[in-house]
Short mmCIF file of C-alpha atoms in Angstrom, two decimals:
data_model
loop_
_atom_site.label_atom_id
_atom_site.label_comp_id
_atom_site.label_asym_id
_atom_site.label_seq_id
_atom_site.Cartn_x
_atom_site.Cartn_y
_atom_site.Cartn_z
CA PRO A 1439 0.00 0.00 0.00
CA ARG A 1440 1.10 3.65 -0.66
CA SER A 1441 2.50 5.18 2.47
CA SER A 1442 1.20 8.62 3.45
CA ALA A 1443 3.25 11.50 4.90
CA PRO A 1444 3.00 12.00 8.64
CA ARG A 1445 0.31 14.44 9.68
CA CYS A 1446 2.78 16.43 11.75
CA ALA A 1447 4.90 17.46 8.72
CA PRO A 1448 2.64 20.32 7.52
CA THR A 1449 2.34 21.59 11.07
CA ALA A 1450 6.12 21.64 11.55
CA LEU A 1451 6.64 23.40 8.21
CA THR A 1452 4.02 26.02 9.07
CA LEU A 1453 5.64 26.64 12.45
CA ALA A 1454 9.05 27.08 10.84
CA LEU A 1455 7.64 29.62 8.37
CA LEU A 1456 5.92 31.54 11.15
CA LEU A 1457 9.13 31.72 13.14
CA THR A 1458 11.01 32.96 10.08
CA LEU A 1459 8.47 35.62 9.15
CA ALA A 1460 7.69 36.78 12.66
CA PRO A 1461 9.19 40.16 13.56
CA PRO A 1462 12.00 40.09 16.11
CA SER A 1463 10.99 40.70 19.67
CA ARG A 1464 11.84 43.90 21.50
CA GLY A 1465 13.03 41.95 24.49
CA GLU A 1466 12.69 42.85 28.16
CA ASN A 1467 15.65 45.27 28.26
CA CYS A 1468 15.25 46.71 24.79
CA PRO A 1469 15.11 50.49 24.28
CA THR A 1470 11.76 51.94 23.25
CA THR A 1471 11.11 51.87 19.47
CA CYS A 1472 14.13 49.58 18.94
CA LEU A 1473 14.29 45.87 18.21
CA CYS A 1474 16.41 43.29 19.99
CA PRO A 1475 16.55 40.09 17.93
CA ASP A 1476 18.90 38.47 20.43
CA PRO A 1477 20.13 39.27 23.95
CA HIS A 1478 23.27 41.05 22.71
CA THR A 1479 21.92 42.95 19.67
CA VAL A 1480 20.06 46.28 19.65
CA ASP A 1481 18.66 47.45 16.31
CA CYS A 1482 17.59 51.10 16.27
CA SER A 1483 18.05 51.66 12.54
CA ALA A 1484 15.81 54.18 10.74
CA ARG A 1485 13.89 55.27 13.84
CA GLY A 1486 14.21 59.02 13.33
CA LEU A 1487 16.45 59.33 16.39
CA THR A 1488 18.12 62.67 17.11
CA ARG A 1489 20.26 61.28 19.92
CA LEU A 1490 21.41 57.95 21.23
CA PRO A 1491 18.51 55.99 22.71
CA GLU A 1492 18.19 55.45 26.42
CA GLY A 1493 18.04 52.06 28.04
CA ILE A 1494 20.65 50.29 25.91
CA PRO A 1495 21.71 47.13 27.80
CA LEU A 1496 25.22 47.42 29.19
CA ASP A 1497 26.18 44.03 27.76
CA VAL A 1498 25.22 44.94 24.19
CA ARG A 1499 27.69 43.65 21.60
CA ARG A 1500 26.04 44.68 18.33
CA LEU A 1501 24.48 48.14 18.10
CA LEU A 1502 22.77 49.29 14.90
CA LEU A 1503 22.02 53.02 14.70
CA SER A 1504 22.15 53.69 10.95
CA ASP A 1505 19.78 55.99 9.03
CA ASN A 1506 18.96 58.35 11.88
CA TRP A 1507 19.73 62.01 12.72
CA ILE A 1508 22.23 61.51 15.55
CA PRO A 1509 24.73 64.46 15.62
CA ARG A 1510 27.28 63.23 18.14
CA ILE A 1511 28.61 60.34 20.19
CA PRO A 1512 29.07 61.21 23.89
CA ALA A 1513 32.71 61.06 24.90
CA ASP A 1514 32.00 58.52 27.65
CA PHE A 1515 29.65 56.34 25.62
CA LEU A 1516 31.99 53.41 25.09
CA VAL A 1517 33.20 53.52 28.67
CA LEU A 1518 29.82 52.10 29.66
CA TYR A 1519 29.49 49.69 26.75
CA SER A 1520 32.87 48.00 26.93
CA ASP A 1521 31.57 44.73 25.43
CA LEU A 1522 30.57 46.40 22.16
CA VAL A 1523 32.21 44.78 19.13
CA TYR A 1524 29.98 46.05 16.28
CA LEU A 1525 28.82 49.67 15.93
CA ASP A 1526 26.95 50.89 12.86
CA MET A 1527 26.31 54.66 12.77
CA ARG A 1528 26.11 54.99 9.01
CA ASN A 1529 24.00 57.77 7.53
CA ASN A 1530 23.59 60.06 10.54
CA THR A 1531 24.62 63.71 11.04
CA LEU A 1532 27.92 63.27 12.89
CA SER A 1533 30.14 66.30 12.24
CA HIS A 1534 33.08 65.30 14.40
CA ILE A 1535 34.34 62.62 16.76
CA GLU A 1536 35.77 63.89 20.02
CA VAL A 1537 39.32 62.74 20.64
CA GLY A 1538 39.22 59.87 23.11
CA THR A 1539 35.63 58.85 22.40
CA LEU A 1540 36.71 55.59 20.79
CA SER A 1541 39.99 55.13 22.61
CA THR A 1542 38.37 53.00 25.33
CA SER A 1543 36.67 50.62 22.89
CA SER A 1544 39.32 47.95 23.09
CA ARG A 1545 36.90 45.22 21.92
CA LEU A 1546 35.42 47.08 18.95
CA VAL A 1547 35.92 45.05 15.76
CA PHE A 1548 33.61 46.78 13.26
CA LEU A 1549 32.90 50.53 13.07
CA ASP A 1550 30.85 52.24 10.36
CA LEU A 1551 30.86 56.06 10.35
CA GLY A 1552 30.15 56.37 6.65
CA SER A 1553 27.65 58.80 5.09
CA ASN A 1554 27.92 61.42 7.84
CA ASN A 1555 29.14 65.04 7.97
CA LEU A 1556 32.63 64.44 9.33
CA THR A 1557 35.17 67.12 8.34
CA GLU A 1558 38.41 65.71 9.73
CA ILE A 1559 39.92 62.74 11.51
CA PRO A 1560 42.29 64.15 14.15
CA LYS A 1561 45.16 62.44 15.91
CA GLY A 1562 44.13 60.10 18.70
CA THR A 1563 40.59 59.46 17.47
CA PHE A 1564 41.04 55.67 17.60
CA GLY A 1565 43.77 55.57 20.25
CA GLU A 1566 43.23 52.20 21.93
CA SER A 1567 41.06 50.36 19.39
CA ARG A 1568 43.62 47.64 18.85
CA SER A 1569 40.94 45.05 18.04
CA LEU A 1570 39.38 47.10 15.25
CA ILE A 1571 39.42 45.12 12.00
CA LYS A 1572 37.10 47.07 9.70
CA LEU A 1573 36.67 50.86 9.65
CA ARG A 1574 34.27 52.63 7.29
CA LEU A 1575 34.68 56.38 6.80
CA GLY A 1576 33.47 56.70 3.23
CA ASN A 1577 30.82 59.01 1.77
CA ASN A 1578 31.56 61.91 4.12
CA PRO A 1579 31.36 64.76 1.59
CA TYR A 1580 33.09 67.29 3.89
CA LEU A 1581 35.92 65.06 5.10
CA SER A 1582 39.01 66.85 3.76
CA ALA A 1583 41.67 66.25 6.42
CA VAL A 1584 43.09 63.06 7.95
CA ASN A 1585 45.90 63.52 10.46
CA GLU A 1586 49.09 61.59 9.82
CA ASP A 1587 48.60 59.77 13.16
CA ALA A 1588 44.82 59.42 12.90
CA PHE A 1589 45.03 55.62 12.71
CA LEU A 1590 48.03 55.15 14.97
CA GLY A 1591 47.53 52.14 17.20
CA LEU A 1592 45.13 50.26 14.93
CA THR A 1593 47.46 47.31 14.70
CA SER A 1594 44.72 44.82 13.72
CA LEU A 1595 42.95 46.97 11.10
CA ARG A 1596 42.53 45.05 7.84
CA GLU A 1597 39.98 47.11 5.92
CA LEU A 1598 39.88 50.91 5.70
CA GLU A 1599 37.28 52.74 3.61
CA LEU A 1600 37.87 56.41 2.74
CA GLU A 1601 36.10 56.51 -0.61
CA ARG A 1602 34.02 59.42 -1.93
CA ASN A 1603 35.15 62.02 0.58
CA ALA A 1604 36.73 65.45 -0.02
CA LEU A 1605 40.37 64.37 0.24
CA SER A 1606 42.77 66.01 -2.18
CA THR A 1607 45.84 64.74 -0.34
CA LEU A 1608 46.68 62.20 2.37
CA HIS A 1609 49.91 61.81 4.30
CA VAL A 1610 51.38 58.42 3.50
CA GLY A 1611 52.15 57.91 7.19
CA ALA A 1612 48.43 57.49 7.88
CA LEU A 1613 48.51 54.25 5.88
CA SER A 1614 52.05 53.00 6.46
CA GLN A 1615 51.34 52.76 10.22
CA LEU A 1616 48.76 50.00 9.63
CA PRO A 1617 50.72 46.72 9.67
CA SER A 1618 47.67 44.46 9.11
CA LEU A 1619 46.04 46.47 6.33
CA ARG A 1620 44.73 44.26 3.52
CA LEU A 1621 42.26 46.55 1.75
CA VAL A 1622 41.94 50.32 1.38
CA ARG A 1623 39.31 52.21 -0.60
CA LEU A 1624 40.30 55.70 -1.76
CA GLU A 1625 38.37 56.13 -5.00
CA GLY A 1626 36.01 59.02 -5.61
CA ASN A 1627 38.10 61.69 -3.84
CA PRO A 1628 39.30 64.91 -5.56
CA TRP A 1629 42.96 63.84 -5.51
CA VAL A 1630 45.42 66.29 -7.08
CA CYS A 1631 48.50 64.86 -8.83
CA ASN A 1632 50.99 67.36 -7.37
CA CYS A 1633 54.10 67.00 -5.25
CA ASN A 1634 51.99 66.52 -2.11
CA PHE A 1635 50.56 63.41 -3.77
CA ALA A 1636 53.94 61.99 -4.84
CA ASN A 1637 54.70 59.97 -1.69
CA LEU A 1638 51.16 58.61 -1.52
CA PHE A 1639 51.40 57.59 -5.18
CA ALA A 1640 54.61 55.67 -4.50
CA TRP A 1641 52.93 53.87 -1.57
CA LEU A 1642 49.89 53.02 -3.70
CA MET A 1643 52.07 51.57 -6.43
CA ASP A 1644 53.90 49.40 -3.90
CA ASN A 1645 50.57 48.27 -2.38
CA ARG A 1646 48.34 48.16 -5.46
CA GLN A 1647 47.05 44.71 -4.45
CA LYS A 1648 45.28 46.41 -1.54
CA LEU A 1649 43.24 48.67 -3.84
CA PRO A 1650 40.04 46.90 -4.96
CA ASN A 1651 39.01 49.79 -7.22
CA GLY A 1652 40.91 52.16 -9.48
CA MET A 1653 41.75 55.74 -8.56
CA GLU A 1654 41.93 59.01 -10.44
CA CYS A 1655 43.59 62.34 -9.73
CA SER A 1656 43.53 65.78 -11.34
CA LEU A 1657 46.54 67.16 -13.19
CA PRO A 1658 47.56 70.45 -11.55
CA MET A 1659 47.94 72.35 -14.85
CA ASP A 1660 44.64 71.71 -16.61
CA GLY A 1661 42.57 69.82 -14.04
CA ARG A 1662 42.17 66.82 -16.32
CA ARG A 1663 41.35 63.60 -14.47
CA VAL A 1664 43.67 60.69 -15.14
CA SER A 1665 43.83 57.16 -13.82
CA LEU A 1666 46.77 56.22 -11.62
CA THR A 1667 47.57 53.51 -14.14
CA GLN A 1668 48.48 56.30 -16.58
CA LEU A 1669 51.10 57.68 -14.20
CA SER A 1670 54.52 56.52 -13.11
CA ASN A 1671 57.27 57.68 -10.79
CA ASP A 1672 58.59 59.78 -13.67
CA SER A 1673 55.38 61.81 -13.53
CA PHE A 1674 56.62 63.22 -10.22
CA ARG A 1675 60.28 63.62 -11.24
CA GLU A 1676 60.20 67.39 -10.71
CA CYS A 1677 59.23 66.77 -7.09
CA GLN A 1678 62.46 64.88 -6.42
CA VAL A 1679 65.25 67.23 -5.37
CA THR A 1680 68.64 65.74 -6.37
CA LEU A 1681 71.78 67.61 -5.38
CA THR A 1682 74.95 67.26 -7.46
CA LEU A 1683 78.50 67.53 -6.06
CA THR A 1684 78.66 71.11 -7.36
CA ASP A 1685 75.41 71.95 -5.53
CA LEU A 1686 76.78 70.51 -2.32
CA LEU A 1687 80.05 72.45 -2.64
CA ILE A 1688 78.13 75.67 -3.28
CA ILE A 1689 75.97 75.06 -0.20
CA ILE A 1690 79.03 74.29 1.95
CA PHE A 1691 80.95 77.33 0.64
CA SER A 1692 77.93 79.56 1.16
CA GLY A 1693 77.56 78.34 4.73
CA ILE A 1694 81.25 78.97 5.47
CA SER A 1695 81.08 82.42 3.86
CA VAL A 1696 78.04 83.39 5.90
CA SER A 1697 79.75 82.20 9.07
CA VAL A 1698 82.94 84.17 8.30
CA VAL A 1699 80.96 87.32 7.51
CA ALA A 1700 78.98 86.91 10.72
CA ILE A 1701 82.19 86.53 12.77
CA MET A 1702 83.84 89.55 11.12
CA THR A 1703 80.70 91.64 11.64
CA SER A 1704 80.57 90.68 15.30
CA PHE A 1705 84.30 91.50 15.71
CA PHE A 1706 83.83 94.86 13.99
CA LEU A 1707 80.86 95.76 16.16
CA ALA A 1708 82.69 94.73 19.31
CA SER A 1709 85.75 96.81 18.32
CA THR A 1710 83.56 99.81 17.53
CA VAL A 1711 81.81 99.59 20.90
CA HIS A 1712 85.15 99.23 22.69
CA CYS A 1713 86.64 102.25 20.90
CA PHE A 1714 83.54 104.29 21.64
CA GLN A 1715 83.76 103.42 25.35
CA ARG A 1716 87.45 104.43 25.44
CA TRP A 1717 86.68 107.66 23.61
CA SER A 1718 83.88 108.42 26.04
CA LYS A 1719 86.19 107.88 29.01
CA GLY A 1720 88.90 110.07 27.42
CA SER A 1721 86.45 112.90 26.74
CA LYS A 1722 85.21 112.75 30.29
CA GLY A 1723 88.81 112.96 31.63
CA ASP A 1724 89.60 116.01 29.47
CA GLU A 1725 86.51 117.78 30.78
CA GLU A 1726 87.55 117.15 34.35
CA GLU A 1727 91.07 118.55 33.70
CA SER A 1728 89.62 121.68 32.06
CA GLU A 1729 87.42 122.35 35.09
CA GLU A 1730 90.45 122.14 37.41
#
């Protein structure tokens, strides 16, 4: 006889579908208007927030705050949430990050600050984030300055995104201090192919395997955009100052001449002052003899 399927199969399938489609629970310790799909995740994305929500559990590990209107991160925020490993603040209105705000986040692995209003990344911003592996800073249209030591201490950082910002130059030290870097995104910035870009260009050519996308820069004379693949070290030859033996001899001779002139001038001034003092004393003695 033909065997029939167990009656419980449709019921089990229906239950599985319901569990899949059911919205995540807010949880007992979940902030108002947010969702908490598991005990260590708080999802407050696209809630129209103008500040960080209250009531975030202290043991939160994954905090999603993207697509809101949050203008700042309190300087002591990560002191309280020391277990946080994943922070997504993409597409908010952050204009700056206070130095030291992220320095206590020693467990932070993923940080997304993309699509905000950041203008600069100062020194010490990520001071103690030695566990940070992925850092997103792209799509900040006003971000035009990154300090040479902005990423100092990020010894585990593997992926750095700085694409589509307002960077026209970047100190090569900001990248060379990242020993674990495997990927860097720099495309979409208004790079200028001048002497300030020369050292960065050399670093990019030595680390081209870390660039997933091509880059362009503007020629300083006519503003024409060219791909980095069209350039070479010879393109920046005028930026390299090479001194010949004659140049060195001229510099040495000039330095000696200046020193000799300075010594003679000092001797002449000292002699003049000495003679003037003697003359003054002699004049005073003659006056005294005349009065007698």
